[in-house]
Structures are given as structure tokens and as C-alpha cells.
PDB file of C-alpha atoms and ligand atoms in Angstrom:
ATOM      1  CA  UNK T 122      22.166   5.600  74.525  1.00 98.00           C
ATOM      2  CA  UNK T 123      20.001   7.816  76.646  1.00 98.00           C
ATOM      3  CA  UNK T 124      18.547  11.036  75.389  1.00 98.00           C
ATOM      4  CA  UNK T 125      16.909  13.587  77.759  1.00 98.00           C
ATOM      5  CA  UNK T 126      14.787  16.267  76.071  1.00 98.00           C
ATOM      6  CA  UNK T 127      13.660  19.472  77.813  1.00 98.00           C
ATOM      7  CA  UNK T 128      10.512  20.978  76.254  1.00 98.00           C
ATOM      8  CA  UNK T 129       7.446  23.072  76.826  1.00 97.00           C
ATOM      9  CA  UNK T 130       5.570  20.765  74.438  1.00 96.00           C
ATOM     10  CA  UNK T 131       6.181  17.201  75.272  1.00 97.00           C
ATOM     11  CA  UNK T 132       3.044  16.227  73.249  1.00 97.00           C
ATOM     12  CA  UNK T 133       4.706  17.165  70.020  1.00 97.00           C
ATOM     13  CA  UNK T 134       7.434  14.565  70.670  1.00 97.00           C
ATOM     14  CA  UNK T 135       5.373  11.723  72.045  1.00 96.00           C
ATOM     15  CA  UNK T 136       4.044  10.123  68.908  1.00 95.00           C
ATOM     16  CA  UNK T 137       7.065  10.382  66.643  1.00 94.00           C
ATOM     17  CA  UNK T 138       9.328   8.888  69.248  1.00 95.00           C
ATOM     18  CA  UNK T 139       7.097   6.066  70.250  1.00 94.00           C
ATOM     19  CA  UNK T 140       6.441   4.452  66.911  1.00 93.00           C
ATOM     20  CA  UNK T 141       8.315   2.491  64.225  1.00 92.00           C
ATOM     21  CA  UNK T 142      11.990   2.325  64.537  1.00 93.00           C
ATOM     22  CA  UNK T 143      12.300   4.493  67.662  1.00 95.00           C
ATOM     23  CA  UNK T 144       9.813   2.306  69.451  1.00 95.00           C
ATOM     24  CA  UNK T 145      11.731  -0.839  68.479  1.00 95.00           C
ATOM     25  CA  UNK T 146      15.053   0.760  69.597  1.00 96.00           C
ATOM     26  CA  UNK T 147      13.468   1.467  73.043  1.00 96.00           C
ATOM     27  CA  UNK T 148      11.865  -1.984  73.324  1.00 97.00           C
ATOM     28  CA  UNK T 149      15.226  -3.509  72.591  1.00 96.00           C
ATOM     29  CA  UNK T 150      16.735  -1.550  75.329  1.00 97.00           C
ATOM     30  CA  UNK T 151      19.204   0.125  72.983  1.00 97.00           C
ATOM     31  CA  UNK T 152      17.693   3.523  73.370  1.00 98.00           C
ATOM     32  CA  UNK T 153      16.077   5.462  76.274  1.00 98.00           C
ATOM     33  CA  UNK T 154      14.242   8.701  75.580  1.00 98.00           C
ATOM     34  CA  UNK T 155      13.011  10.837  78.517  1.00 98.00           C
ATOM     35  CA  UNK T 156      10.953  13.955  78.003  1.00 98.00           C
ATOM     36  CA  UNK T 157      11.036  16.621  80.695  1.00 98.00           C
ATOM     37  CA  UNK T 158       8.335  19.269  80.868  1.00 98.00           C
ATOM     38  CA  UNK T 159       9.833  22.657  81.504  1.00 98.00           C
ATOM     39  CA  UNK T 160       6.651  23.848  83.204  1.00 98.00           C
ATOM     40  CA  UNK T 161       7.675  21.620  86.125  1.00 98.00           C
ATOM     41  CA  UNK T 162      10.372  24.117  86.733  1.00 98.00           C
ATOM     42  CA  UNK T 163       8.236  27.292  86.247  1.00 98.00           C
ATOM     43  CA  UNK T 164       9.009  30.459  88.248  1.00 97.00           C
ATOM     44  CA  UNK T 165       5.489  30.682  89.741  1.00 97.00           C
ATOM     45  CA  UNK T 166       2.274  28.802  90.308  1.00 97.00           C
ATOM     46  CA  UNK T 167       0.925  30.043  86.984  1.00 97.00           C
ATOM     47  CA  UNK T 168       3.513  27.859  85.157  1.00 97.00           C
ATOM     48  CA  UNK T 169       5.475  30.864  83.765  1.00 97.00           C
ATOM     49  CA  UNK T 170       8.672  29.906  81.948  1.00 97.00           C
ATOM     50  CA  UNK T 171       9.040  32.785  79.506  1.00 97.00           C
ATOM     51  CA  UNK T 172       9.058  36.649  79.696  1.00 97.00           C
ATOM     52  CA  UNK T 173       9.446  39.740  77.436  1.00 96.00           C
ATOM     53  CA  UNK T 174      12.832  40.407  75.992  1.00 96.00           C
ATOM     54  CA  UNK T 175      15.105  43.146  77.253  1.00 97.00           C
ATOM     55  CA  UNK T 176      15.517  45.997  74.676  1.00 97.00           C
ATOM     56  CA  UNK T 177      12.005  45.495  73.464  1.00 96.00           C
ATOM     57  CA  UNK T 178      10.613  43.720  70.434  1.00 94.00           C
ATOM     58  CA  UNK T 179       7.940  41.071  69.705  1.00 94.00           C
ATOM     59  CA  UNK T 180       8.220  37.721  71.152  1.00 93.00           C
ATOM     60  CA  UNK T 181       8.763  36.086  74.458  1.00 96.00           C
ATOM     61  CA  UNK T 182      12.075  34.464  75.614  1.00 97.00           C
ATOM     62  CA  UNK T 183      12.405  31.346  77.781  1.00 97.00           C
ATOM     63  CA  UNK T 184      13.847  32.320  81.106  1.00 98.00           C
ATOM     64  CA  UNK T 185      17.139  31.302  82.749  1.00 98.00           C
ATOM     65  CA  UNK T 186      15.836  30.012  85.999  1.00 98.00           C
ATOM     66  CA  UNK T 187      13.504  27.197  84.817  1.00 98.00           C
ATOM     67  CA  UNK T 188      15.973  26.071  82.187  1.00 98.00           C
ATOM     68  CA  UNK T 189      18.889  26.174  84.568  1.00 98.00           C
ATOM     69  CA  UNK T 190      16.902  24.205  87.184  1.00 98.00           C
ATOM     70  CA  UNK T 191      15.936  21.539  84.642  1.00 98.00           C
ATOM     71  CA  UNK T 192      19.435  21.231  83.156  1.00 99.00           C
ATOM     72  CA  UNK T 193      21.075  21.084  86.612  1.00 98.00           C
ATOM     73  CA  UNK T 194      18.700  18.386  87.892  1.00 98.00           C
ATOM     74  CA  UNK T 195      19.514  16.243  84.882  1.00 98.00           C
ATOM     75  CA  UNK T 196      23.244  16.873  85.148  1.00 98.00           C
ATOM     76  CA  UNK T 197      23.177  15.722  88.815  1.00 98.00           C
ATOM     77  CA  UNK T 198      22.081  12.356  87.627  1.00 98.00           C
ATOM     78  CA  UNK T 199      24.525  11.630  84.754  1.00 98.00           C
ATOM     79  CA  UNK T 200      27.301  13.006  82.759  1.00 98.00           C
ATOM     80  CA  UNK T 201      26.344  14.322  79.276  1.00 99.00           C
ATOM     81  CA  UNK T 202      28.754  14.152  76.192  1.00 98.00           C
ATOM     82  CA  UNK T 203      26.561  16.936  74.551  1.00 98.00           C
ATOM     83  CA  UNK T 204      24.076  19.446  75.628  1.00 99.00           C
ATOM     84  CA  UNK T 205      22.357  20.339  72.386  1.00 99.00           C
ATOM     85  CA  UNK T 206      20.173  23.419  71.757  1.00 98.00           C
ATOM     86  CA  UNK T 207      17.938  23.193  68.717  1.00 98.00           C
ATOM     87  CA  UNK T 208      17.818  26.567  66.984  1.00 98.00           C
ATOM     88  CA  UNK T 209      17.546  27.966  63.465  1.00 97.00           C
ATOM     89  CA  UNK T 210      20.724  29.831  63.991  1.00 96.00           C
ATOM     90  CA  UNK T 211      22.722  26.640  64.845  1.00 98.00           C
ATOM     91  CA  UNK T 212      25.021  24.649  62.684  1.00 98.00           C
ATOM     92  CA  UNK T 213      23.220  22.706  59.998  1.00 98.00           C
ATOM     93  CA  UNK T 214      22.703  19.016  60.869  1.00 98.00           C
ATOM     94  CA  UNK T 215      23.969  16.398  58.520  1.00 97.00           C
ATOM     95  CA  UNK T 216      24.736  12.639  58.392  1.00 96.00           C
ATOM     96  CA  UNK T 217      28.295  13.106  59.669  1.00 96.00           C
ATOM     97  CA  UNK T 218      27.045  14.748  62.841  1.00 98.00           C
ATOM     98  CA  UNK T 219      24.326  12.044  63.269  1.00 98.00           C
ATOM     99  CA  UNK T 220      27.141   9.458  62.991  1.00 96.00           C
ATOM    100  CA  UNK T 221      29.215  11.232  65.614  1.00 97.00           C
ATOM    101  CA  UNK T 222      26.313  11.654  68.080  1.00 98.00           C
ATOM    102  CA  UNK T 223      25.211   8.083  67.778  1.00 97.00           C
ATOM    103  CA  UNK T 224      28.414   6.979  69.568  1.00 96.00           C
ATOM    104  CA  UNK T 225      27.548   8.940  72.784  1.00 98.00           C
ATOM    105  CA  UNK T 226      26.074   7.417  76.064  1.00 98.00           C
ATOM    106  CA  UNK T 227      24.030  10.466  77.221  1.00 98.00           C
ATOM    107  CA  UNK T 228      22.788  13.431  75.177  1.00 98.00           C
ATOM    108  CA  UNK T 229      20.612  16.278  76.401  1.00 99.00           C
ATOM    109  CA  UNK T 230      18.455  18.286  74.038  1.00 99.00           C
ATOM    110  CA  UNK T 231      16.877  21.567  74.799  1.00 98.00           C
ATOM    111  CA  UNK T 232      13.838  22.733  72.596  1.00 98.00           C
ATOM    112  CA  UNK T 233      13.371  26.478  72.214  1.00 92.00           C
ATOM    113  CA  UNK T 234      10.089  28.231  71.565  1.00 85.00           C
ATOM    114  CA  UNK T 235       8.844  31.729  70.929  1.00 74.00           C
ATOM    115  CA  UNK T 236      12.012  33.975  70.317  1.00 89.00           C
ATOM    116  CA  UNK T 237      14.279  31.275  71.878  1.00 95.00           C
ATOM    117  CA  UNK T 238      16.083  30.947  75.161  1.00 98.00           C
ATOM    118  CA  UNK T 239      18.114  33.458  77.200  1.00 98.00           C
ATOM    119  CA  UNK T 240      21.619  33.720  75.755  1.00 98.00           C
ATOM    120  CA  UNK T 241      23.157  33.065  79.136  1.00 98.00           C
ATOM    121  CA  UNK T 242      21.803  29.433  79.167  1.00 98.00           C
ATOM    122  CA  UNK T 243      23.564  28.974  75.802  1.00 98.00           C
ATOM    123  CA  UNK T 244      26.781  30.505  77.204  1.00 98.00           C
ATOM    124  CA  UNK T 245      26.667  28.459  80.412  1.00 98.00           C
ATOM    125  CA  UNK T 246      25.458  24.957  79.475  1.00 99.00           C
ATOM    126  CA  UNK T 247      24.970  24.440  75.819  1.00 99.00           C
ATOM    127  CA  UNK T 248      27.892  22.543  74.020  1.00 98.00           C
ATOM    128  CA  UNK T 249      26.352  22.222  70.557  1.00 98.00           C
ATOM    129  CA  UNK T 250      23.753  24.316  68.666  1.00 98.00           C
ATOM    130  CA  UNK T 251      21.966  22.596  65.882  1.00 98.00           C
ATOM    131  CA  UNK T 252      19.548  23.678  63.046  1.00 98.00           C
ATOM    132  CA  UNK T 253      17.970  21.221  60.704  1.00 98.00           C
ATOM    133  CA  UNK T 254      17.854  23.413  57.688  1.00 98.00           C
ATOM    134  CA  UNK T 255      17.400  26.885  56.455  1.00 97.00           C
ATOM    135  CA  UNK T 256      13.725  27.550  57.280  1.00 96.00           C
ATOM    136  CA  UNK T 257      12.071  28.343  60.534  1.00 94.00           C
ATOM    137  CA  UNK T 258       9.946  26.055  62.703  1.00 96.00           C
ATOM    138  CA  UNK T 259       7.642  27.124  65.636  1.00 94.00           C
ATOM    139  CA  UNK T 260       9.812  25.334  68.091  1.00 96.00           C
ATOM    140  CA  UNK T 261      12.665  22.908  68.516  1.00 98.00           C
ATOM    141  CA  UNK T 262      10.498  19.817  69.088  1.00 98.00           C
ATOM    142  CA  UNK T 263      10.129  18.645  65.547  1.00 98.00           C
ATOM    143  CA  UNK T 264      13.791  19.267  65.023  1.00 98.00           C
ATOM    144  CA  UNK T 265      14.630  17.165  68.163  1.00 98.00           C
ATOM    145  CA  UNK T 266      12.406  14.378  66.715  1.00 98.00           C
ATOM    146  CA  UNK T 267      14.449  14.607  63.450  1.00 98.00           C
ATOM    147  CA  UNK T 268      17.771  14.322  65.439  1.00 98.00           C
ATOM    148  CA  UNK T 269      16.613  11.493  67.674  1.00 98.00           C
ATOM    149  CA  UNK T 270      15.373   9.418  64.760  1.00 97.00           C
ATOM    150  CA  UNK T 271      18.457  10.000  62.603  1.00 97.00           C
ATOM    151  CA  UNK T 272      20.805   9.230  65.515  1.00 97.00           C
ATOM    152  CA  UNK T 273      18.714   6.404  67.075  1.00 97.00           C
ATOM    153  CA  UNK T 274      18.700   4.282  63.896  1.00 96.00           C
ATOM    154  CA  UNK T 275      22.502   4.395  63.807  1.00 96.00           C
ATOM    155  CA  UNK T 276      22.870   2.819  67.181  1.00 94.00           C
ATOM    156  CA  UNK T 277      24.334  -0.689  66.585  1.00 90.00           C
ATOM    157  CA  UNK T 278      21.524  -3.289  66.727  1.00 92.00           C
ATOM    158  CA  UNK T 279      18.593  -0.907  66.023  1.00 92.00           C
ATOM    159  CA  UNK T 280      18.658  -1.631  62.247  1.00 89.00           C
ATOM    160  CA  UNK T 281      18.930  -5.149  60.852  1.00 83.00           C
ATOM    161  CA  UNK T 282      20.584  -6.242  57.541  1.00 70.00           C
ATOM    162  CA  UNK T 283      17.511  -5.316  55.518  1.00 63.00           C
ATOM    163  CA  UNK T 284      17.342  -1.797  56.764  1.00 68.00           C
ATOM    164  CA  UNK T 285      21.097  -1.272  57.117  1.00 77.00           C
ATOM    165  CA  UNK T 286      22.290   2.300  57.309  1.00 79.00           C
ATOM    166  CA  UNK T 287      25.246   1.531  55.142  1.00 77.00           C
ATOM    167  CA  UNK T 288      23.169   1.855  51.937  1.00 80.00           C
ATOM    168  CA  UNK T 289      21.446   5.154  52.993  1.00 87.00           C
ATOM    169  CA  UNK T 290      21.671   8.252  50.927  1.00 85.00           C
ATOM    170  CA  UNK T 291      24.439  10.464  52.413  1.00 89.00           C
ATOM    171  CA  UNK T 292      26.148   7.746  54.242  1.00 81.00           C
ATOM    172  CA  UNK T 293      28.923   7.516  51.497  1.00 87.00           C
ATOM    173  CA  UNK T 294      28.487  11.149  50.387  1.00 91.00           C
ATOM    174  CA  UNK T 295      26.141  10.029  47.507  1.00 95.00           C
ATOM    175  CA  UNK T 296      22.352  10.016  47.137  1.00 96.00           C
ATOM    176  CA  UNK T 297      20.820   6.593  47.039  1.00 95.00           C
ATOM    177  CA  UNK T 298      20.083   5.079  43.650  1.00 96.00           C
ATOM    178  CA  UNK T 299      16.576   4.226  42.365  1.00 97.00           C
ATOM    179  CA  UNK T 300      14.920   1.090  43.740  1.00 97.00           C
ATOM    180  CA  UNK T 301      12.131  -1.208  42.259  1.00 98.00           C
ATOM    181  CA  UNK T 302       9.891  -4.065  43.362  1.00 98.00           C
ATOM    182  CA  UNK T 303       7.283  -6.204  41.709  1.00 97.00           C
ATOM    183  CA  UNK T 304       5.682  -5.984  39.138  1.00 98.00           C
ATOM    184  CA  UNK T 305       8.432  -5.972  36.492  1.00 97.00           C
ATOM    185  CA  UNK T 306       6.199  -3.697  34.406  1.00 98.00           C
ATOM    186  CA  UNK T 307       3.751  -1.105  35.591  1.00 98.00           C
ATOM    187  CA  UNK T 308       1.701   1.401  33.410  1.00 98.00           C
ATOM    188  CA  UNK T 309       4.185   0.802  30.528  1.00 98.00           C
ATOM    189  CA  UNK T 310       7.275   1.414  32.675  1.00 98.00           C
ATOM    190  CA  UNK T 311       9.816  -1.424  33.032  1.00 98.00           C
ATOM    191  CA  UNK T 312      12.269  -2.295  35.616  1.00 98.00           C
ATOM    192  CA  UNK T 313      15.860  -1.850  34.355  1.00 98.00           C
ATOM    193  CA  UNK T 314      16.930  -5.131  32.673  1.00 98.00           C
ATOM    194  CA  UNK T 315      20.182  -5.142  34.745  1.00 98.00           C
ATOM    195  CA  UNK T 316      18.294  -5.588  38.042  1.00 98.00           C
ATOM    196  CA  UNK T 317      16.648  -8.814  36.686  1.00 98.00           C
ATOM    197  CA  UNK T 318      19.932 -10.095  35.258  1.00 98.00           C
ATOM    198  CA  UNK T 319      21.242 -11.833  38.440  1.00 97.00           C
ATOM    199  CA  UNK T 320      24.770 -10.400  37.866  1.00 98.00           C
ATOM    200  CA  UNK T 321      25.383  -9.121  41.354  1.00 97.00           C
ATOM    201  CA  UNK T 322      28.694  -7.202  40.492  1.00 98.00           C
ATOM    202  CA  UNK T 323      27.104  -5.548  37.437  1.00 98.00           C
ATOM    203  CA  UNK T 324      24.114  -4.527  39.488  1.00 98.00           C
ATOM    204  CA  UNK T 325      26.245  -2.973  42.075  1.00 97.00           C
ATOM    205  CA  UNK T 326      28.216  -1.092  39.397  1.00 98.00           C
ATOM    206  CA  UNK T 327      24.910   0.097  37.902  1.00 98.00           C
ATOM    207  CA  UNK T 328      23.647   1.225  41.358  1.00 98.00           C
ATOM    208  CA  UNK T 329      26.818   3.180  41.849  1.00 97.00           C
ATOM    209  CA  UNK T 330      26.566   4.876  38.558  1.00 98.00           C
ATOM    210  CA  UNK T 331      23.015   5.853  39.214  1.00 98.00           C
ATOM    211  CA  UNK T 332      23.930   7.234  42.659  1.00 97.00           C
ATOM    212  CA  UNK T 333      26.665   9.349  41.145  1.00 97.00           C
ATOM    213  CA  UNK T 334      24.368  10.513  38.328  1.00 98.00           C
ATOM    214  CA  UNK T 335      21.645  11.513  40.774  1.00 97.00           C
ATOM    215  CA  UNK T 336      24.116  13.174  43.109  1.00 97.00           C
ATOM    216  CA  UNK T 337      25.588  15.347  40.219  1.00 97.00           C
ATOM    217  CA  UNK T 338      22.086  16.193  38.900  1.00 98.00           C
ATOM    218  CA  UNK T 339      20.348  16.995  42.178  1.00 98.00           C
ATOM    219  CA  UNK T 340      23.102  18.039  44.590  1.00 97.00           C
ATOM    220  CA  UNK T 341      26.090  19.343  42.701  1.00 95.00           C
ATOM    221  CA  UNK T 342      27.097  20.932  46.053  1.00 94.00           C
ATOM    222  CA  UNK T 343      27.857  17.340  47.310  1.00 91.00           C
ATOM    223  CA  UNK T 344      30.236  16.426  44.633  1.00 71.00           C
ATOM    224  CA  UNK T 345      33.469  17.900  45.819  1.00 62.00           C
TER     225      UNK T 345
HETATM  226 CL1  6GU B 124      16.503  23.385  65.360  1.00 56.18          CL
HETATM  227  N1  6GU B 124      14.518  25.033  65.372  1.00 56.18           N
HETATM  228  C1  6GU B 124      13.587  25.926  64.923  1.00 56.18           C
HETATM  229  N2  6GU B 124      12.721  26.549  65.729  1.00 56.18           N
HETATM  230  N3  6GU B 124      13.539  26.132  63.566  1.00 56.18           N
HETATM  231  C2  6GU B 124      14.395  25.484  62.863  1.00 56.18           C
HETATM  232  C3  6GU B 124      15.277  24.593  63.361  1.00 56.18           C
HETATM  233  C4  6GU B 124      15.323  24.370  64.703  1.00 56.18           C
HETATM  234  N4  6GU B 124      16.009  24.094  62.425  1.00 56.18           N
HETATM  235  C5  6GU B 124      15.585  24.671  61.203  1.00 56.18           C
HETATM  236  N5  6GU B 124      14.557  25.496  61.574  1.00 56.18           N
END
């Protein structure tokens, strides 16, 4: 999979996308991430990419021209299954969307800043608008990093058996059960006996019960 990201702050994305699992995915040749600096498509020599909004009001808006040029130059190279705009007024991201997006060959992401991007770019090019939750970030970069990580780890071959996505919270509509490692007792708290029993079927049954209990307690909205 290849992911192209258009941004005015590539620095914000460099570190999260070049460490840990995303680093491994890229080294294995399973994921290619390219950052594209919007300033390279600025309307003048001062690097301008934003302007005041029509109708007045605080905050700058990213202009059509630089974005259109950046998008068109990418589209001339390959076909994108989705052109995603990261925005707090988008559809809330979830595991189901991550699963679906992980099957694509080419995805483009556009990070907004300030008051966002000119509506006409959304009308003309964007195929999917995504928010990562009901709170506001300064820009779309951290949200893009969240999307890339959650999508990237689902690409076949990125995770191994030990880190399998199949047992993740949300993958089966349930939160994950509690987990323990050595020592068997810590500050007076013991590991549940069942986990030391060696009865694999019983352990799985216990884990499922715990997952259901956690989900009902913490996320009653998920149990329907
Ligand atoms: Cl995608 N962008 C911004 N700026 N804020 C957000 C968001 C995205 N998702 C939640 N808050």
C-alpha cells in the first residue's frame, strides 16, 4: 500500500511514521508513505498557501490553488481509491473503516490547518472526510498519523502472530480482556488462577467473559 500525505507541517508526521511498527512495515516493503509539503505549491515566493476567509471571521483558510496543484500532481502519477480529508467535522473513524482502508492500493490524505481548506477542494477532490473523535486538534497531521498507524498495522504481513490484530480491542466488537505477565504475585495482587491452569479452552472462555464484562461496563454503546 502507498499513502501520500499533503501537509504544511511534515515534521509533525516524520517521527511517528518512521518508528516501531510503521518503520517495520516500510522496511518490509509492505507500506510506502510519502509526505508532500504544501509550501512547494505556494502561490508566491513567500510560501503563501492560506488566506483570510470570505465573509469575515477569525482564522485563515488553505487556498484552492496550492492544494489543487498538489492533488493533481499526485493524481497524474497513480489512481487513488480514496482521497481523505482529515477534519473534525468528518465521519468518526473506527476499526471498521481502518479494516476497509487497509485493503486499498493507494490512498491520499490531506491535512488541514487553521480554519481548514476551501470547501471547493472538498467538493472537487475529496472522497472521504474523517475525524478521529469529538475534540479539536490544531491540524490534521496527528489524525493522519493515527489513521496511517491503524491502517498500516492491518496490512497482511505487517504484524506477526504475536502481535496479531485478530485479538485487538474492537476487532470483534468487544474491548480486549485484561492481560498479565510475570510475576504471579505483585504488591499483594495475584494473577487469576485460571490463567495459570493450562486449560486453554477454559482460559479462552474466561477471556471472552472478561471482554464482554469490560465492554458492558465501559462501553455500553458498543453492546448492541
Ligand atoms: Cl481529523 N482534525 C482536526 N483538526 N481535529 C480533529 C480531527 C481531525 N479529528 C478530531 N479532531
